[in-house]
CSV table of C-alpha atoms in Angstrom, one decimal:
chain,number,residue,atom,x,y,z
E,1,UNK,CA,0.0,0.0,0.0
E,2,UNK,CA,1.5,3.4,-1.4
E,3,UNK,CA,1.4,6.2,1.5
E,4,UNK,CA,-0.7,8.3,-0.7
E,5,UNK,CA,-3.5,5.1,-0.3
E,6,UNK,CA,-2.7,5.3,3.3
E,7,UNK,CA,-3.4,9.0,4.0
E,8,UNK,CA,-6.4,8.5,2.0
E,9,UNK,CA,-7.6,5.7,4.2
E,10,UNK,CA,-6.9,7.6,7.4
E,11,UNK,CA,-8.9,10.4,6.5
E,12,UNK,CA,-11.8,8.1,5.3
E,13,UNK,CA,-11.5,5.9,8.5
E,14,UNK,CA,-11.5,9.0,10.6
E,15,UNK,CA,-14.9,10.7,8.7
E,16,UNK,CA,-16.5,7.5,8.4
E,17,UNK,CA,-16.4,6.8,12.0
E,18,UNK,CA,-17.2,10.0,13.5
E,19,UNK,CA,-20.3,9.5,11.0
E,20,UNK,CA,-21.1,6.4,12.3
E,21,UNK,CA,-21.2,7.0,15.7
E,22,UNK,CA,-23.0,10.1,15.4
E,23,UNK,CA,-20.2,12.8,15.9
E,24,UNK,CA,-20.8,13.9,12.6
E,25,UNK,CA,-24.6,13.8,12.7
E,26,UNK,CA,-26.9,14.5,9.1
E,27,UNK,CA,-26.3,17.7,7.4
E,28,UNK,CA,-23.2,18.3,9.6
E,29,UNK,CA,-20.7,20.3,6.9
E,30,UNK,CA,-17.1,18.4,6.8
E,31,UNK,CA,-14.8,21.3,6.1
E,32,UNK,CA,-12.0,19.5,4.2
E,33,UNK,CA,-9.1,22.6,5.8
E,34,UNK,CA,-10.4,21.6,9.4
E,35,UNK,CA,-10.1,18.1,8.9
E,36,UNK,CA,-6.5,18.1,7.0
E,37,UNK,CA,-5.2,20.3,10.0
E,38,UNK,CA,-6.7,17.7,12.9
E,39,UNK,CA,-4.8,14.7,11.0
E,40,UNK,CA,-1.5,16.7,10.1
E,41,UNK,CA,-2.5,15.8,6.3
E,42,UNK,CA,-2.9,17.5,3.1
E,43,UNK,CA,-5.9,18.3,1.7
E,44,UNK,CA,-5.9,16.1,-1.6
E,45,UNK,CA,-6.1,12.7,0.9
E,46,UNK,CA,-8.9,14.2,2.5
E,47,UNK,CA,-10.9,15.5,-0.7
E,48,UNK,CA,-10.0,11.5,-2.3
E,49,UNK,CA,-11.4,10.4,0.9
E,50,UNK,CA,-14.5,12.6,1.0
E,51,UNK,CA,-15.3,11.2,-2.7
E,52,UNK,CA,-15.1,7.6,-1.8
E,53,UNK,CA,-17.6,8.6,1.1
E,54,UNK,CA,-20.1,10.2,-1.2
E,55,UNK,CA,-19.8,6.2,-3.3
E,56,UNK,CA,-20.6,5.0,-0.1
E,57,UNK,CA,-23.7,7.2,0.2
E,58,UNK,CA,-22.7,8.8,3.5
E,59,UNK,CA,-21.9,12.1,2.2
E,60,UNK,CA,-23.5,14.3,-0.4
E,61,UNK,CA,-21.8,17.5,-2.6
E,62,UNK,CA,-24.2,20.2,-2.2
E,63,UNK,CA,-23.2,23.5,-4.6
E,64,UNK,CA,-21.7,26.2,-2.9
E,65,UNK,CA,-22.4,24.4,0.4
E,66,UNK,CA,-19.4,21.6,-0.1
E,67,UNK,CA,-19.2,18.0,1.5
E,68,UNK,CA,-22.6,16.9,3.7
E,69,UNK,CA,-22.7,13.8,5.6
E,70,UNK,CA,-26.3,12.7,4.2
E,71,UNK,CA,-29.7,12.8,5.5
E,72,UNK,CA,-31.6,9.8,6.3
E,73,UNK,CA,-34.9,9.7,6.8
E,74,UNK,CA,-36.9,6.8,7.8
E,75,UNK,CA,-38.2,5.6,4.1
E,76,UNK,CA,-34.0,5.1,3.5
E,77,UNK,CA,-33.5,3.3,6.6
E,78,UNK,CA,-36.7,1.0,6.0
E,79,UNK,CA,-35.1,0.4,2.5
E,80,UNK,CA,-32.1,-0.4,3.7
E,81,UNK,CA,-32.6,-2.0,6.8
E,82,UNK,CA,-34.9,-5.1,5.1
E,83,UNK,CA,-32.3,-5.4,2.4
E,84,UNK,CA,-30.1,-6.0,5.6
E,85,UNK,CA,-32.7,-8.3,7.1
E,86,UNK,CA,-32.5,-10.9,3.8
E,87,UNK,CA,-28.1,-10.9,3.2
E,88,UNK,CA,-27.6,-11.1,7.0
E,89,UNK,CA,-29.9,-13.9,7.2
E,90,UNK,CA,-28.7,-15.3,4.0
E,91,UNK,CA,-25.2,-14.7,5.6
E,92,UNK,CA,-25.5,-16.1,8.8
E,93,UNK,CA,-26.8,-19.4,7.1
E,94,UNK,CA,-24.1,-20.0,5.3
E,95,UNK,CA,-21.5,-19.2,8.2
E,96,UNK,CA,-23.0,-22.0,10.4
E,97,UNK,CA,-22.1,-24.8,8.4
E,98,UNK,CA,-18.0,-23.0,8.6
E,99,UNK,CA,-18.2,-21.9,12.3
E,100,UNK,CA,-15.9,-23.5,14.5
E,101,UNK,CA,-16.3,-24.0,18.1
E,102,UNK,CA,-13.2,-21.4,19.1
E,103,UNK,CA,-15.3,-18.9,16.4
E,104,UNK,CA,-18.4,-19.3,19.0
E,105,UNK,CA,-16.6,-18.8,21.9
E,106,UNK,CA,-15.6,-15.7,20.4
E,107,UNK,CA,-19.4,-14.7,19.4
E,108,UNK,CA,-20.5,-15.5,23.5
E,109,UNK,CA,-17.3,-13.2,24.6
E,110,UNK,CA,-18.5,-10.2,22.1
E,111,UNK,CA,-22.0,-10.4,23.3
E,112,UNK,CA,-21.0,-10.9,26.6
E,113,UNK,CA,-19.5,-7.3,26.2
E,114,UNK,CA,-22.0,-6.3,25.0
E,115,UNK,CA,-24.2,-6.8,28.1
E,116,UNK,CA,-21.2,-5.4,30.0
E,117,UNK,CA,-21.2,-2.1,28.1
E,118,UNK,CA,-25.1,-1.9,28.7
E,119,UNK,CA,-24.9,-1.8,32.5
E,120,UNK,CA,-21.9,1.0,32.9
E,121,UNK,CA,-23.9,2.5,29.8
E,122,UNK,CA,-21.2,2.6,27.6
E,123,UNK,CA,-23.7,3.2,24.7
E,124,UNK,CA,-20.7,4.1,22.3
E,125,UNK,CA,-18.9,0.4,22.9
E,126,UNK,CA,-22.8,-1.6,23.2
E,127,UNK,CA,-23.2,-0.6,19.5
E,128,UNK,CA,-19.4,-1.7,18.7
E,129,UNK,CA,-19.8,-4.7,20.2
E,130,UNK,CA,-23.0,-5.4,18.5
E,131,UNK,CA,-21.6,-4.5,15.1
E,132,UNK,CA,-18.3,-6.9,15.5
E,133,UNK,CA,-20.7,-9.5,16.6
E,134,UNK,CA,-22.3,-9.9,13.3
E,135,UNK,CA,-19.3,-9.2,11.3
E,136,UNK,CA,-17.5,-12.4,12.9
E,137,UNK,CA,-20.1,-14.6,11.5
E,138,UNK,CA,-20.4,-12.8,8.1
E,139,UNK,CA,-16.5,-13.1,7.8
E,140,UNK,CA,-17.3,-16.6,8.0
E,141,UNK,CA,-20.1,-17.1,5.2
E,142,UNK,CA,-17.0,-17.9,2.8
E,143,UNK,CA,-18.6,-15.4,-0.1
E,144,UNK,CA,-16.9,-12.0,-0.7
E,145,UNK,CA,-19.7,-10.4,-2.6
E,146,UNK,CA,-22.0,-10.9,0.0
E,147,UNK,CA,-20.0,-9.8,2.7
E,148,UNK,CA,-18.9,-6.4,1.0
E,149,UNK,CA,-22.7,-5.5,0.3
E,150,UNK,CA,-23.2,-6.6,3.9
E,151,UNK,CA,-20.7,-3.8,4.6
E,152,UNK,CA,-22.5,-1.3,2.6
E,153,UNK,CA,-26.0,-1.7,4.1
E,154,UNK,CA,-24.4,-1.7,7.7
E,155,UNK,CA,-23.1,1.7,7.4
E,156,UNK,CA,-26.5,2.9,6.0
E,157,UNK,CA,-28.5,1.5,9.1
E,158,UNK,CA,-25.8,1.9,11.7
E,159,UNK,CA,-26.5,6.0,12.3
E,160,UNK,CA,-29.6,5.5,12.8
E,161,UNK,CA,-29.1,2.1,15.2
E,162,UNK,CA,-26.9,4.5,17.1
E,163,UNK,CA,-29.6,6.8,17.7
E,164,UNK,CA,-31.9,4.2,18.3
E,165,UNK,CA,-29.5,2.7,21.0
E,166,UNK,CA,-29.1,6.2,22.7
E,167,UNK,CA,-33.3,6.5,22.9
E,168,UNK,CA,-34.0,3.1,23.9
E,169,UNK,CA,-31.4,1.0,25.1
E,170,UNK,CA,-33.7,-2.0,26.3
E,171,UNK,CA,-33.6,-2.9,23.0
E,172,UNK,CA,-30.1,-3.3,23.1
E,173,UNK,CA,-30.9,-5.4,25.9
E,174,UNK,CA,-33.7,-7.6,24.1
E,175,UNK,CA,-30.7,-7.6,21.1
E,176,UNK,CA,-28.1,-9.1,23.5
E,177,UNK,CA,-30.8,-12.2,24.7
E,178,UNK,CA,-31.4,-12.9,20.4
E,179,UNK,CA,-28.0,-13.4,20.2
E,180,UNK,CA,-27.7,-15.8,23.1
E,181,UNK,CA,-30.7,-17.7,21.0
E,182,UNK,CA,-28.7,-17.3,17.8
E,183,UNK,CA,-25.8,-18.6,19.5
E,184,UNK,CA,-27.3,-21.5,21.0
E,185,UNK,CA,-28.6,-22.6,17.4
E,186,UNK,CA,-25.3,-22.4,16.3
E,187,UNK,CA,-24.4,-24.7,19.1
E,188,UNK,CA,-26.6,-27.0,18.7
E,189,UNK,CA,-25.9,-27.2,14.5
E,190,UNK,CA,-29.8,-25.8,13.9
E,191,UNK,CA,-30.7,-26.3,9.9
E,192,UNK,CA,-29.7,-23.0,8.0
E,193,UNK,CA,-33.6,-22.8,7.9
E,194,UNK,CA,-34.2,-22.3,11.3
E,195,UNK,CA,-31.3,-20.0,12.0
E,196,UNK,CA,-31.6,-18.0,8.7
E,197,UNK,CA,-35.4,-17.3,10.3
E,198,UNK,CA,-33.7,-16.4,13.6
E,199,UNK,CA,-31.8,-13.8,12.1
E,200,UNK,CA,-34.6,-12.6,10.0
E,201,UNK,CA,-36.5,-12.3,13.6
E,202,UNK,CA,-33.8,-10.5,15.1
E,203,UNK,CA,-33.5,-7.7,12.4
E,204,UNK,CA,-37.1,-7.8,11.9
E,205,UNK,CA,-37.8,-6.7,15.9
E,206,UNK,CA,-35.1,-4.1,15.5
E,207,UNK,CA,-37.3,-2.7,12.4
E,208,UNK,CA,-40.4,-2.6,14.2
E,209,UNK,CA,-38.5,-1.1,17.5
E,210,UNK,CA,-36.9,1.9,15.4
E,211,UNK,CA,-40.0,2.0,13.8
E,212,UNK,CA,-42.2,2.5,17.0
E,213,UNK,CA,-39.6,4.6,18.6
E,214,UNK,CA,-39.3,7.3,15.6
E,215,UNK,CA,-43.7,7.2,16.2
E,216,UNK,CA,-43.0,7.9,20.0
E,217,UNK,CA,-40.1,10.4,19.6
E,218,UNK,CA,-41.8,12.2,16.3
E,219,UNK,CA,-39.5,11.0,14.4
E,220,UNK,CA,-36.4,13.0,16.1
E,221,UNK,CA,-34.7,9.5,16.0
E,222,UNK,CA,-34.2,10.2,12.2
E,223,UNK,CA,-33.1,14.1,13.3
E,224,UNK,CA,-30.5,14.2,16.1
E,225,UNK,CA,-27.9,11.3,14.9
């Protein structure tokens, strides 16, 4: 890797994740100067880096205006999040067949941290953990295609799981006792069937959750990532 691809991957690593996690909530302006300084870089990585956002759909060019980390709004994350719902179930059905029994101990420790991060309300690490959970069993589906648009349609959901998280974290909770389900059936070497509709369950009840709490909160859920 040339340290021109390296400086552009710092400054995408860097945006990305203060967009994820809600640092750089929607419509927030990313001024390319501010963000060269912070990271001691030039501005060309950060412009590269800014354009390989806006392909990822988390960033839009407004004229005159510049680089804006996109809107969503709940139609997008609807969209999005069922499109999740079918490759992570499609996903996780192929990674229990190549699981190993080291790889589940490693799902029970992430979950377990989970649960951790949820009583000292770490509400930052409870999402991390709950993101590298899944990605440990996509990683193990054994097809690259899938896992890359897995990738894509995480970072679409995951602002507004983040907000979700900080408005209601006993779904969190009610997330952390699927997985322990999900991890039994992987245990117990469940048909893909069932545990492809065990996943579909699980992201189904976080649909319906975000979807009831963006009713209860007027929709600010969608507003204040």
């Amino acid at each position: 890797m040339t340290t021109k691809t390296i400086k552009k991957q710092e400054a995408y690593q860097y945006i990305k994740t203060n967009i994820l996690n809600g640092s750089f909530g929607p419509g927030y302006r990313i001024i390319i100067d501010r963000v060269a300084k912070e990271l001691n870089l030039s501005i060309i990585p950060v412009r590269e880096a800014i354009q390989q956002l806006e392909a990822d759909g988390l960033i839009e060019i407004i004229p005159y205006s510049g680089a804006i980390v996109k809107q969503v709004n709940e139609a997008d994350y609807l969209e999005a999040a069922f499109v999740m719902l079918v490759l992570e179930a499609a996903a996780t059905a192929l990674a229990s067949q190549r699981l190993t029994a080291k790889d589940i101990r490693e799902l029970e420790d992430l979950n377990a941290r989970m649960k951790e991060s949820l009583i000292s309300l770490d509400l930052e690490k409870v999402g991390a953990m709950n993101v590298a959970f899944h990605s440990a069993i996509h990683e193990k589906c054994g097809n690259s295609y899938l896992i890359d648009k897995l990738k894509q349609v995480w970072q679409r959901v995951s602002q507004v799981r983040h907000a979700s998280i900080a408005f209601a974290p006993q779904r969190a909770k009610a997330s952390t006792e699927e997985h322990d389900r999900l991890i039994q059936l992987l245990k117990e070497k469940a048909s893909a069937a069932v545990i492809e509709e065990c996943v579909r369950q699980h992201n189904q009840n976080t649909i319906d959750a975000v979807h009831k709490l963006s009713l209860k909160v007027g929709g600010q859920i969608f507003h204040s990532m």
